[in-house]
mmCIF file of C-alpha atoms and ligand atoms in Angstrom:
data_model
loop_
_atom_site.group_PDB
_atom_site.id
_atom_site.type_symbol
_atom_site.label_atom_id
_atom_site.label_comp_id
_atom_site.label_asym_id
_atom_site.label_seq_id
_atom_site.Cartn_x
_atom_site.Cartn_y
_atom_site.Cartn_z
ATOM 1 C CA UNK G 24 10.416 -6.439 -1.927
ATOM 2 C CA UNK G 25 12.654 -9.419 -1.333
ATOM 3 C CA UNK G 26 12.084 -13.046 -2.325
ATOM 4 C CA UNK G 27 13.584 -16.286 -1.097
ATOM 5 C CA UNK G 28 16.612 -17.480 -3.068
ATOM 6 C CA UNK G 29 15.409 -19.447 -6.105
ATOM 7 C CA UNK G 30 11.877 -18.010 -5.846
ATOM 8 C CA UNK G 31 10.588 -15.692 -8.590
ATOM 9 C CA UNK G 32 10.959 -12.006 -7.770
ATOM 10 C CA UNK G 33 7.570 -10.242 -7.318
ATOM 11 C CA UNK G 34 7.423 -7.600 -10.035
ATOM 12 C CA UNK G 35 4.863 -4.964 -11.059
ATOM 13 C CA UNK G 36 4.284 -3.379 -14.430
ATOM 14 C CA UNK G 37 3.260 0.229 -14.988
ATOM 15 C CA UNK G 38 1.974 1.152 -18.464
ATOM 16 C CA UNK G 39 1.816 4.857 -19.232
ATOM 17 C CA UNK G 40 -0.869 6.111 -21.627
ATOM 18 C CA UNK G 41 0.294 9.582 -22.632
ATOM 19 C CA UNK G 42 -2.867 11.319 -23.870
ATOM 20 C CA UNK G 43 -5.790 13.180 -22.300
ATOM 21 C CA UNK G 44 -8.873 14.748 -23.864
ATOM 22 C CA UNK G 45 -7.772 18.068 -22.361
ATOM 23 C CA UNK G 46 -4.760 19.203 -20.355
ATOM 24 C CA UNK G 47 -5.789 20.234 -16.837
ATOM 25 C CA UNK G 48 -4.218 23.564 -15.800
ATOM 26 C CA UNK G 49 -2.544 22.171 -12.652
ATOM 27 C CA UNK G 50 -1.156 18.961 -14.171
ATOM 28 C CA UNK G 51 2.545 18.421 -14.841
ATOM 29 C CA UNK G 52 2.288 14.727 -15.725
ATOM 30 C CA UNK G 53 3.738 13.529 -19.012
ATOM 31 C CA UNK G 54 0.569 13.788 -21.040
ATOM 32 C CA UNK G 55 -0.555 15.582 -24.174
ATOM 33 C CA UNK G 56 -4.027 16.785 -25.116
ATOM 34 C CA UNK G 57 -5.393 14.873 -28.099
ATOM 35 C CA UNK G 58 -8.472 14.781 -30.331
ATOM 36 C CA UNK G 59 -9.832 11.426 -29.239
ATOM 37 C CA UNK G 60 -10.524 10.272 -32.816
ATOM 38 C CA UNK G 61 -6.813 10.606 -33.624
ATOM 39 C CA UNK G 62 -5.480 8.311 -30.865
ATOM 40 C CA UNK G 63 -3.289 5.567 -32.406
ATOM 41 C CA UNK G 64 -4.855 2.771 -30.308
ATOM 42 C CA UNK G 65 -3.374 -0.329 -31.966
ATOM 43 C CA UNK G 66 -0.018 1.254 -32.933
ATOM 44 C CA UNK G 67 0.452 2.239 -29.286
ATOM 45 C CA UNK G 68 -0.188 -1.349 -28.198
ATOM 46 C CA UNK G 69 2.294 -2.506 -30.865
ATOM 47 C CA UNK G 70 4.910 -0.104 -29.495
ATOM 48 C CA UNK G 71 4.336 -1.248 -25.875
ATOM 49 C CA UNK G 72 4.690 -4.885 -26.959
ATOM 50 C CA UNK G 73 7.862 -4.090 -28.896
ATOM 51 C CA UNK G 74 9.311 -2.492 -25.793
ATOM 52 C CA UNK G 75 8.262 -5.528 -23.761
ATOM 53 C CA UNK G 76 10.131 -7.898 -26.126
ATOM 54 C CA UNK G 77 13.198 -5.686 -25.776
ATOM 55 C CA UNK G 78 13.023 -6.207 -21.989
ATOM 56 C CA UNK G 79 12.483 -10.000 -22.189
ATOM 57 C CA UNK G 80 15.857 -10.888 -20.636
ATOM 58 C CA UNK G 81 15.121 -8.659 -17.622
ATOM 59 C CA UNK G 82 11.819 -10.436 -16.987
ATOM 60 C CA UNK G 83 13.337 -13.876 -16.464
ATOM 61 C CA UNK G 84 12.832 -15.326 -12.996
ATOM 62 C CA UNK G 85 10.087 -12.848 -12.115
ATOM 63 C CA UNK G 86 6.466 -13.212 -11.057
ATOM 64 C CA UNK G 87 3.981 -10.609 -12.268
ATOM 65 C CA UNK G 88 1.969 -9.399 -9.274
ATOM 66 C CA UNK G 89 0.232 -6.265 -10.588
ATOM 67 C CA UNK G 90 -0.307 -4.167 -13.696
ATOM 68 C CA UNK G 91 -1.271 -0.499 -13.490
ATOM 69 C CA UNK G 92 -2.417 1.402 -16.581
ATOM 70 C CA UNK G 93 -1.861 5.053 -15.668
ATOM 71 C CA UNK G 94 -1.527 8.297 -17.487
ATOM 72 C CA UNK G 95 -2.740 10.426 -18.992
ATOM 73 C CA UNK G 96 -6.158 8.908 -19.420
ATOM 74 C CA UNK G 97 -5.973 5.182 -20.216
ATOM 75 C CA UNK G 98 -9.776 5.002 -20.262
ATOM 76 C CA UNK G 99 -9.406 6.680 -23.692
ATOM 77 C CA UNK G 100 -7.533 3.580 -24.926
ATOM 78 C CA UNK G 101 -9.722 1.246 -26.931
ATOM 79 C CA UNK G 102 -10.490 -1.753 -24.694
ATOM 80 C CA UNK G 103 -9.419 -4.285 -27.338
ATOM 81 C CA UNK G 104 -6.049 -2.590 -27.698
ATOM 82 C CA UNK G 105 -5.565 -2.344 -23.924
ATOM 83 C CA UNK G 106 -6.533 -6.012 -23.542
ATOM 84 C CA UNK G 107 -3.945 -7.017 -26.151
ATOM 85 C CA UNK G 108 -1.289 -5.116 -24.187
ATOM 86 C CA UNK G 109 -2.372 -6.798 -20.932
ATOM 87 C CA UNK G 110 -2.284 -10.272 -22.468
ATOM 88 C CA UNK G 111 1.153 -9.600 -23.925
ATOM 89 C CA UNK G 112 2.436 -8.498 -20.517
ATOM 90 C CA UNK G 113 1.060 -11.592 -18.773
ATOM 91 C CA UNK G 114 2.596 -13.873 -21.411
ATOM 92 C CA UNK G 115 5.998 -12.215 -21.084
ATOM 93 C CA UNK G 116 6.470 -13.347 -17.465
ATOM 94 C CA UNK G 117 7.537 -16.801 -16.254
ATOM 95 C CA UNK G 118 4.763 -16.681 -13.688
ATOM 96 C CA UNK G 119 1.649 -14.629 -13.051
ATOM 97 C CA UNK G 120 0.369 -14.330 -9.491
ATOM 98 C CA UNK G 121 -2.994 -16.045 -8.837
ATOM 99 C CA UNK G 122 -4.313 -12.837 -7.310
ATOM 100 C CA UNK G 123 -2.788 -10.403 -9.788
ATOM 101 C CA UNK G 124 -4.138 -6.853 -9.390
ATOM 102 C CA UNK G 125 -4.915 -5.034 -12.655
ATOM 103 C CA UNK G 126 -5.891 -1.361 -12.372
ATOM 104 C CA UNK G 127 -6.883 1.182 -15.017
ATOM 105 C CA UNK G 128 -7.008 4.933 -14.321
ATOM 106 C CA UNK G 129 -10.146 6.525 -15.725
ATOM 107 C CA UNK G 130 -11.813 9.897 -15.990
ATOM 108 C CA UNK G 131 -15.566 10.275 -15.506
ATOM 109 C CA UNK G 132 -15.750 11.975 -18.914
ATOM 110 C CA UNK G 133 -14.403 8.858 -20.649
ATOM 111 C CA UNK G 134 -16.012 6.018 -18.700
ATOM 112 C CA UNK G 135 -19.520 4.651 -19.255
ATOM 113 C CA UNK G 136 -21.074 1.690 -17.458
ATOM 114 C CA UNK G 137 -20.635 -0.426 -20.582
ATOM 115 C CA UNK G 138 -16.992 0.609 -20.838
ATOM 116 C CA UNK G 139 -16.425 -0.385 -17.188
ATOM 117 C CA UNK G 140 -18.019 -3.801 -17.903
ATOM 118 C CA UNK G 141 -15.820 -4.285 -20.976
ATOM 119 C CA UNK G 142 -12.706 -3.443 -18.970
ATOM 120 C CA UNK G 143 -13.711 -5.985 -16.334
ATOM 121 C CA UNK G 144 -14.287 -8.614 -19.033
ATOM 122 C CA UNK G 145 -10.825 -7.778 -20.391
ATOM 123 C CA UNK G 146 -9.233 -8.770 -17.056
ATOM 124 C CA UNK G 147 -9.276 -5.459 -15.174
ATOM 125 C CA UNK G 148 -10.300 -5.877 -11.534
ATOM 126 C CA UNK G 149 -9.771 -2.359 -10.255
ATOM 127 C CA UNK G 150 -10.580 1.122 -11.549
ATOM 128 C CA UNK G 151 -9.038 4.315 -10.228
ATOM 129 C CA UNK G 152 -11.297 7.209 -11.180
ATOM 130 C CA UNK G 153 -10.117 10.830 -11.204
ATOM 131 C CA UNK G 154 -13.115 12.588 -9.692
ATOM 132 C CA UNK G 155 -11.135 15.246 -7.700
ATOM 133 C CA UNK G 156 -14.201 17.020 -6.256
ATOM 134 C CA UNK G 157 -17.980 16.821 -6.149
ATOM 135 C CA UNK G 158 -18.453 20.585 -6.294
ATOM 136 C CA UNK G 159 -19.073 22.040 -9.724
ATOM 137 C CA UNK G 160 -17.279 25.329 -8.950
ATOM 138 C CA UNK G 161 -14.138 23.408 -7.918
ATOM 139 C CA UNK G 162 -14.344 21.134 -10.965
ATOM 140 C CA UNK G 163 -14.571 24.186 -13.222
ATOM 141 C CA UNK G 164 -11.634 25.814 -11.438
ATOM 142 C CA UNK G 165 -9.613 22.605 -11.971
ATOM 143 C CA UNK G 166 -10.526 22.584 -15.670
ATOM 144 C CA UNK G 167 -12.142 19.171 -15.489
ATOM 145 C CA UNK G 168 -14.446 17.915 -18.234
ATOM 146 C CA UNK G 169 -17.025 16.386 -15.859
ATOM 147 C CA UNK G 170 -19.481 17.837 -13.385
ATOM 148 C CA UNK G 171 -20.428 16.444 -9.977
ATOM 149 C CA UNK G 172 -23.520 14.643 -11.295
ATOM 150 C CA UNK G 173 -21.469 12.810 -13.885
ATOM 151 C CA UNK G 174 -18.821 11.986 -11.273
ATOM 152 C CA UNK G 175 -21.322 10.357 -8.896
ATOM 153 C CA UNK G 176 -23.020 8.432 -11.720
ATOM 154 C CA UNK G 177 -19.641 7.172 -12.977
ATOM 155 C CA UNK G 178 -18.598 5.952 -9.524
ATOM 156 C CA UNK G 179 -21.923 4.152 -9.035
ATOM 157 C CA UNK G 180 -21.728 2.540 -12.482
ATOM 158 C CA UNK G 181 -18.107 1.498 -11.938
ATOM 159 C CA UNK G 182 -18.933 -0.043 -8.529
ATOM 160 C CA UNK G 183 -21.771 -2.012 -10.154
ATOM 161 C CA UNK G 184 -19.465 -3.501 -12.809
ATOM 162 C CA UNK G 185 -15.966 -3.822 -11.341
ATOM 163 C CA UNK G 186 -15.066 -5.429 -7.988
ATOM 164 C CA UNK G 187 -12.710 -2.722 -6.736
ATOM 165 C CA UNK G 188 -13.048 1.020 -7.311
ATOM 166 C CA UNK G 189 -10.855 3.847 -6.072
ATOM 167 C CA UNK G 190 -11.166 7.554 -6.605
ATOM 168 C CA UNK G 191 -8.924 10.612 -6.342
ATOM 169 C CA UNK G 192 -10.016 13.612 -4.293
ATOM 170 C CA UNK G 193 -8.188 16.905 -4.287
ATOM 171 C CA UNK G 194 -8.118 19.479 -1.505
ATOM 172 C CA UNK G 195 -6.764 23.000 -1.069
ATOM 173 C CA UNK G 196 -8.803 24.740 -3.753
ATOM 174 C CA UNK G 197 -9.190 28.482 -3.005
ATOM 175 C CA UNK G 198 -12.084 29.108 -0.665
ATOM 176 C CA UNK G 199 -12.665 25.409 0.019
ATOM 177 C CA UNK G 200 -14.601 24.984 3.257
ATOM 178 C CA UNK G 201 -14.033 22.117 5.678
ATOM 179 C CA UNK G 202 -17.678 21.094 5.734
ATOM 180 C CA UNK G 203 -17.813 21.007 1.909
ATOM 181 C CA UNK G 204 -14.807 18.671 1.821
ATOM 182 C CA UNK G 205 -16.384 16.484 4.514
ATOM 183 C CA UNK G 206 -19.573 16.293 2.449
ATOM 184 C CA UNK G 207 -17.569 15.267 -0.628
ATOM 185 C CA UNK G 208 -16.040 12.410 1.376
ATOM 186 C CA UNK G 209 -19.459 11.215 2.587
ATOM 187 C CA UNK G 210 -20.977 11.347 -0.907
ATOM 188 C CA UNK G 211 -18.006 9.490 -2.406
ATOM 189 C CA UNK G 212 -18.203 6.707 0.166
ATOM 190 C CA UNK G 213 -21.986 6.427 -0.372
ATOM 191 C CA UNK G 214 -21.371 5.453 -4.017
ATOM 192 C CA UNK G 215 -19.708 2.186 -2.912
ATOM 193 C CA UNK G 216 -16.096 3.259 -3.485
ATOM 194 C CA UNK G 217 -13.741 1.526 -1.015
ATOM 195 C CA UNK G 218 -10.461 3.355 -1.637
ATOM 196 C CA UNK G 219 -9.696 7.084 -1.844
ATOM 197 C CA UNK G 220 -6.485 8.926 -2.693
ATOM 198 C CA UNK G 221 -6.735 12.425 -1.188
ATOM 199 C CA UNK G 222 -4.113 14.839 -2.533
ATOM 200 C CA UNK G 223 -3.387 18.484 -1.848
ATOM 201 C CA UNK G 224 -3.544 20.770 -4.864
ATOM 202 C CA UNK G 225 0.045 21.792 -5.529
ATOM 203 C CA UNK G 226 1.134 24.518 -7.888
ATOM 204 C CA UNK G 227 3.722 23.108 -10.285
ATOM 205 C CA UNK G 228 6.005 25.496 -12.113
ATOM 206 C CA UNK G 229 5.549 24.263 -15.686
ATOM 207 C CA UNK G 230 1.758 24.400 -15.739
ATOM 208 C CA UNK G 231 -0.833 27.029 -16.528
ATOM 209 C CA UNK G 232 -1.529 27.381 -12.788
ATOM 210 C CA UNK G 233 2.224 27.776 -12.234
ATOM 211 C CA UNK G 234 2.386 30.720 -14.672
ATOM 212 C CA UNK G 235 -0.752 32.342 -13.269
ATOM 213 C CA UNK G 236 0.550 31.970 -9.719
ATOM 214 C CA UNK G 237 3.894 33.489 -10.652
ATOM 215 C CA UNK G 238 2.088 36.428 -12.218
ATOM 216 C CA UNK G 239 0.042 36.898 -9.027
ATOM 217 C CA UNK G 240 -3.186 35.921 -10.807
ATOM 218 C CA UNK G 241 -3.993 32.710 -8.943
ATOM 219 C CA UNK G 242 -5.183 32.520 -5.377
ATOM 220 C CA UNK G 243 -4.352 29.363 -3.412
ATOM 221 C CA UNK G 244 -5.459 28.146 0.001
ATOM 222 C CA UNK G 245 -3.268 29.235 2.942
ATOM 223 C CA UNK G 246 -0.903 26.630 4.492
ATOM 224 C CA UNK G 247 -2.992 26.134 7.625
ATOM 225 C CA UNK G 248 -6.084 25.421 5.518
ATOM 226 C CA UNK G 249 -4.232 22.521 3.838
ATOM 227 C CA UNK G 250 -3.395 21.141 7.290
ATOM 228 C CA UNK G 251 -7.027 21.474 8.444
ATOM 229 C CA UNK G 252 -8.307 19.684 5.323
ATOM 230 C CA UNK G 253 -5.710 16.912 5.672
ATOM 231 C CA UNK G 254 -6.694 16.344 9.313
ATOM 232 C CA UNK G 255 -10.371 16.432 8.452
ATOM 233 C CA UNK G 256 -9.838 13.615 5.906
ATOM 234 C CA UNK G 257 -7.881 11.646 8.528
ATOM 235 C CA UNK G 258 -10.753 11.973 11.029
ATOM 236 C CA UNK G 259 -13.552 11.206 8.577
ATOM 237 C CA UNK G 260 -11.946 8.069 7.168
ATOM 238 C CA UNK G 261 -10.870 6.868 10.606
ATOM 239 C CA UNK G 262 -14.485 7.246 11.806
ATOM 240 C CA UNK G 263 -15.517 5.055 8.855
ATOM 241 C CA UNK G 264 -13.063 2.378 9.967
ATOM 242 C CA UNK G 265 -10.850 2.918 6.932
ATOM 243 C CA UNK G 266 -7.089 2.664 7.139
ATOM 244 C CA UNK G 267 -4.813 5.573 6.175
ATOM 245 C CA UNK G 268 -2.163 3.184 4.970
ATOM 246 C CA UNK G 269 -0.130 5.856 3.180
ATOM 247 C CA UNK G 270 0.012 9.586 3.731
ATOM 248 C CA UNK G 271 -2.458 10.284 0.873
ATOM 249 C CA UNK G 272 -4.300 6.974 0.673
ATOM 250 C CA UNK G 273 -7.264 5.577 2.585
ATOM 251 C CA UNK G 274 -8.771 2.102 2.196
ATOM 252 C CA UNK G 275 -11.580 0.020 3.620
ATOM 253 C CA UNK G 276 -10.319 -3.297 4.986
ATOM 254 C CA UNK G 277 -8.402 -5.294 2.373
ATOM 255 C CA UNK G 278 -8.806 -2.591 -0.301
ATOM 256 C CA UNK G 279 -5.266 -1.210 -0.236
ATOM 257 C CA UNK G 280 -3.658 -0.817 -3.658
ATOM 258 C CA UNK G 281 -1.240 -3.740 -3.861
ATOM 259 C CA UNK G 282 0.500 -2.128 -6.830
ATOM 260 C CA UNK G 283 1.268 1.054 -4.916
ATOM 261 C CA UNK G 284 2.245 -0.793 -1.740
ATOM 262 C CA UNK G 285 4.724 -2.825 -3.779
ATOM 263 C CA UNK G 286 6.208 0.429 -5.088
ATOM 264 C CA UNK G 287 6.398 2.098 -1.659
ATOM 265 C CA UNK G 288 8.107 -1.013 -0.298
ATOM 266 C CA UNK G 289 10.829 -0.684 -2.907
ATOM 267 C CA UNK G 290 9.610 -3.572 -5.063
ATOM 268 C CA UNK G 291 10.834 -4.102 -8.618
ATOM 269 C CA UNK G 292 8.749 -2.569 -11.391
ATOM 270 C CA UNK G 293 8.854 -2.402 -15.156
ATOM 271 C CA UNK G 294 7.705 0.827 -16.827
ATOM 272 C CA UNK G 295 6.265 0.539 -20.332
ATOM 273 C CA UNK G 296 5.051 3.295 -22.650
ATOM 274 C CA UNK G 297 6.034 6.889 -23.365
ATOM 275 C CA UNK G 298 7.621 8.625 -20.340
ATOM 276 C CA UNK G 299 7.264 5.497 -18.184
ATOM 277 C CA UNK G 300 9.825 4.914 -15.462
ATOM 278 C CA UNK G 301 11.003 1.449 -14.415
ATOM 279 C CA UNK G 302 13.420 0.195 -11.787
ATOM 280 C CA UNK G 303 14.729 -3.359 -11.558
ATOM 281 C CA UNK G 304 17.113 -4.822 -9.030
ATOM 282 C CA UNK G 305 20.167 -6.514 -10.501
ATOM 283 C CA UNK G 306 21.437 -8.080 -7.306
ATOM 284 C CA UNK G 307 22.141 -6.839 -3.759
ATOM 285 C CA UNK G 308 23.178 -3.182 -3.776
ATOM 286 C CA UNK G 309 22.591 -2.775 -7.488
ATOM 287 C CA UNK G 310 19.491 -1.526 -9.314
ATOM 288 C CA UNK G 311 18.861 0.015 -12.711
ATOM 289 C CA UNK G 312 16.314 2.771 -13.312
ATOM 290 C CA UNK G 313 15.258 4.104 -16.687
ATOM 291 C CA UNK G 314 12.854 6.621 -18.135
ATOM 292 C CA UNK G 315 11.401 6.112 -21.594
ATOM 293 C CA UNK G 316 11.218 8.621 -24.397
ATOM 294 C CA UNK G 317 8.502 11.061 -23.218
ATOM 295 C CA UNK G 318 7.201 12.404 -26.572
ATOM 296 C CA UNK G 319 4.466 9.990 -27.704
ATOM 297 C CA UNK G 320 5.197 10.275 -31.440
ATOM 298 C CA UNK G 321 8.901 9.568 -30.864
ATOM 299 C CA UNK G 322 8.073 6.682 -28.539
ATOM 300 C CA UNK G 323 5.815 5.172 -31.209
ATOM 301 C CA UNK G 324 8.723 5.265 -33.668
ATOM 302 C CA UNK G 325 11.332 4.019 -31.199
ATOM 303 C CA UNK G 326 9.821 2.409 -28.087
ATOM 304 C CA UNK G 327 13.118 1.065 -26.796
ATOM 305 C CA UNK G 328 14.780 4.455 -26.417
ATOM 306 C CA UNK G 329 15.657 5.520 -22.856
ATOM 307 C CA UNK G 330 15.677 9.260 -22.280
ATOM 308 C CA UNK G 331 17.441 8.785 -18.922
ATOM 309 C CA UNK G 332 19.113 5.913 -17.107
ATOM 310 C CA UNK G 333 20.516 5.682 -13.618
ATOM 311 C CA UNK G 334 22.416 3.055 -11.673
ATOM 312 C CA UNK G 335 21.434 2.863 -8.000
ATOM 313 C CA UNK G 336 24.079 1.729 -5.538
ATOM 314 C CA UNK G 337 23.669 0.760 -1.857
ATOM 315 C CA UNK G 338 23.209 4.285 -0.478
ATOM 316 C CA UNK G 339 20.711 5.354 -3.172
ATOM 317 C CA UNK G 340 18.675 2.205 -2.515
ATOM 318 C CA UNK G 341 18.533 2.990 1.228
ATOM 319 C CA UNK G 342 17.544 6.628 0.564
ATOM 320 C CA UNK G 343 14.706 5.568 -1.757
ATOM 321 C CA UNK G 344 13.548 2.971 0.748
ATOM 322 C CA UNK G 345 13.375 5.671 3.447
ATOM 323 C CA UNK G 346 11.615 8.187 1.194
ATOM 324 C CA UNK G 347 8.982 5.712 0.034
ATOM 325 C CA UNK G 348 8.656 3.386 3.023
ATOM 326 C CA UNK G 349 8.235 6.186 5.575
ATOM 327 C CA UNK G 350 5.191 7.415 3.635
ATOM 328 C CA UNK G 351 3.326 4.273 4.719
ATOM 329 C CA UNK G 352 1.665 3.461 8.045
ATOM 330 C CA UNK G 353 3.698 0.277 8.380
ATOM 331 C CA UNK G 354 6.929 2.083 7.606
ATOM 332 C CA UNK G 355 10.200 0.801 6.173
ATOM 333 C CA UNK G 356 11.236 -2.804 6.721
ATOM 334 C CA UNK G 357 14.845 -2.748 7.872
ATOM 335 C CA UNK G 358 15.847 -6.333 7.027
ATOM 336 C CA UNK G 359 14.410 -6.166 3.509
ATOM 337 C CA UNK G 360 16.156 -2.856 2.886
ATOM 338 C CA UNK G 361 19.425 -4.264 4.237
ATOM 339 C CA UNK G 362 19.133 -7.226 1.884
ATOM 340 C CA UNK G 363 18.213 -5.149 -1.187
ATOM 341 C CA UNK G 364 20.831 -2.467 -0.571
ATOM 342 C CA UNK G 365 23.570 -4.766 0.696
ATOM 343 C CA UNK G 366 24.079 -2.095 3.329
ATOM 344 C CA UNK G 367 22.739 -1.481 6.815
ATOM 345 C CA UNK G 368 20.166 1.372 6.598
ATOM 346 C CA UNK G 369 21.716 2.929 9.729
ATOM 347 C CA UNK G 370 25.130 3.272 8.126
ATOM 348 C CA UNK G 371 26.105 6.944 7.845
ATOM 349 C CA UNK G 372 22.856 8.260 9.344
ATOM 350 C CA UNK G 373 23.019 6.892 12.907
ATOM 351 C CA UNK G 374 22.846 10.345 14.529
ATOM 352 C CA UNK G 375 19.940 11.558 12.384
ATOM 353 C CA UNK G 376 17.933 8.404 13.002
ATOM 354 C CA UNK G 377 18.586 8.379 16.741
ATOM 355 C CA UNK G 378 17.676 12.065 17.069
ATOM 356 C CA UNK G 379 14.417 11.555 15.146
ATOM 357 C CA UNK G 380 13.566 8.577 17.384
ATOM 358 C CA UNK G 381 14.278 10.655 20.521
ATOM 359 C CA UNK G 382 12.002 13.462 19.245
ATOM 360 C CA UNK G 383 9.218 10.989 18.509
ATOM 361 C CA UNK G 384 9.366 11.708 14.761
ATOM 362 C CA UNK G 385 10.344 8.082 14.142
ATOM 363 C CA UNK G 386 9.294 4.871 15.872
ATOM 364 C CA UNK G 387 11.656 1.887 15.769
ATOM 365 C CA UNK G 388 9.738 -1.293 16.482
ATOM 366 C CA UNK G 389 11.447 -4.612 15.819
ATOM 367 C CA UNK G 390 12.374 -4.646 12.159
ATOM 368 C CA UNK G 391 10.199 -1.660 11.227
ATOM 369 C CA UNK G 392 10.910 2.048 11.187
ATOM 370 C CA UNK G 393 7.934 4.384 10.796
ATOM 371 C CA UNK G 394 6.737 7.961 11.209
ATOM 372 C CA UNK G 395 3.715 8.098 13.552
ATOM 373 C CA UNK G 396 0.556 9.354 11.839
ATOM 374 C CA UNK G 397 0.276 12.430 14.047
ATOM 375 C CA UNK G 398 3.611 13.624 12.547
ATOM 376 C CA UNK G 399 2.632 13.056 8.894
ATOM 377 C CA UNK G 400 2.056 16.749 8.254
ATOM 378 C CA UNK G 401 5.813 17.177 8.846
ATOM 379 C CA UNK G 402 6.760 14.037 6.921
ATOM 380 C CA UNK G 403 8.810 15.691 4.154
ATOM 381 C CA UNK G 404 10.952 17.579 6.682
ATOM 382 C CA UNK G 405 11.459 14.486 8.864
ATOM 383 C CA UNK G 406 12.699 12.465 5.885
ATOM 384 C CA UNK G 407 14.840 15.349 4.580
ATOM 385 C CA UNK G 408 16.622 15.558 7.943
ATOM 386 C CA UNK G 409 17.782 11.950 7.547
ATOM 387 C CA UNK G 410 19.867 12.721 4.442
HETATM 388 S S1 SF4 O 667 -6.834 14.191 -16.830
HETATM 389 FE FE1 SF4 O 667 -5.293 13.690 -15.247
HETATM 390 S S2 SF4 O 667 -3.411 13.220 -16.377
HETATM 391 FE FE2 SF4 O 667 -4.815 14.249 -17.811
HETATM 392 S S3 SF4 O 667 -4.222 16.400 -17.747
HETATM 393 FE FE3 SF4 O 667 -5.885 16.128 -16.258
HETATM 394 S S4 SF4 O 667 -4.862 15.669 -14.311
HETATM 395 FE FE4 SF4 O 667 -3.337 15.408 -15.934
#
């Protein structure tokens, strides 16, 4: 996201919490299972704050617009320790936006009503709760620690205590019926939730599901079933008047995740914590991306260690802007991308862009370039053809 010369640069912070009570068999996120009574709550906050001090020079001239505590399961983090991290982050910036968005990812198995209230009192205005399904057979298949009753109760409690609540829903489980998925959507919305991220179950290689699938021991839904479930979600949420503002995200009016929109628009973000990724612009056509040490114990000992770094030049910045921006309903903003990349987004891909526009895969409207929603099932291929 661009800012006027002399104005602070809008910047988000992502804090990764690298532990979960149990590793789900489909999950390839950077997270380790942990006995909850062994979590180093305060030492982890200390490490995050040490990393933040190390980045102080990079934070000059920036305005903090959102903080997202993701994971892993940050609802396992003691609220006092999380609050200390949040306060440290806010103090590290020259300016904090008046309507800063602070989100914490939670699991139903580690969130009580009291906990939700304490998080709100600590400055958290939004919870993102990993429900995944409201069918007990699907929850067992996914290796989740909660059942559907607990999931509904958690969403209702969260909505009673925190102004904004989102939940994740997964689709594509073997044998999943369209009407059962539709019922899940209705029951979720009835709890008061105003934002849903609906993701297809994907089989990742380095997971238990990946090994079982390779060995022919895991059944997955056929391709066309994924498409049917995706389109069913589109119809149901559209009927509710919600906006599918990104390929996997639906929101009631005004409930879009500002943190994620900032990211999809190519905004600057700082990653803190084990395995966190950050990317900061360093001037037109120049950005720096890093990934932190992913092993939690090593991160605790040395929180300023980068496991990977990458310099992004003009063409990489344009490619990222296309990949992320075209996932959103609004699309990619051409002028902003031109300014950030110091390069015209059309340069070197004129033919590909013009062909996609002719086929109706892309719509060029003023300063915006977008993929129409009825082509979103082919989105990955459309974007790939531009490179
Ligand atoms: S709770 Fe979430 S982050 Fe943790 S293992 Fe399961 S899917 Fe992955």
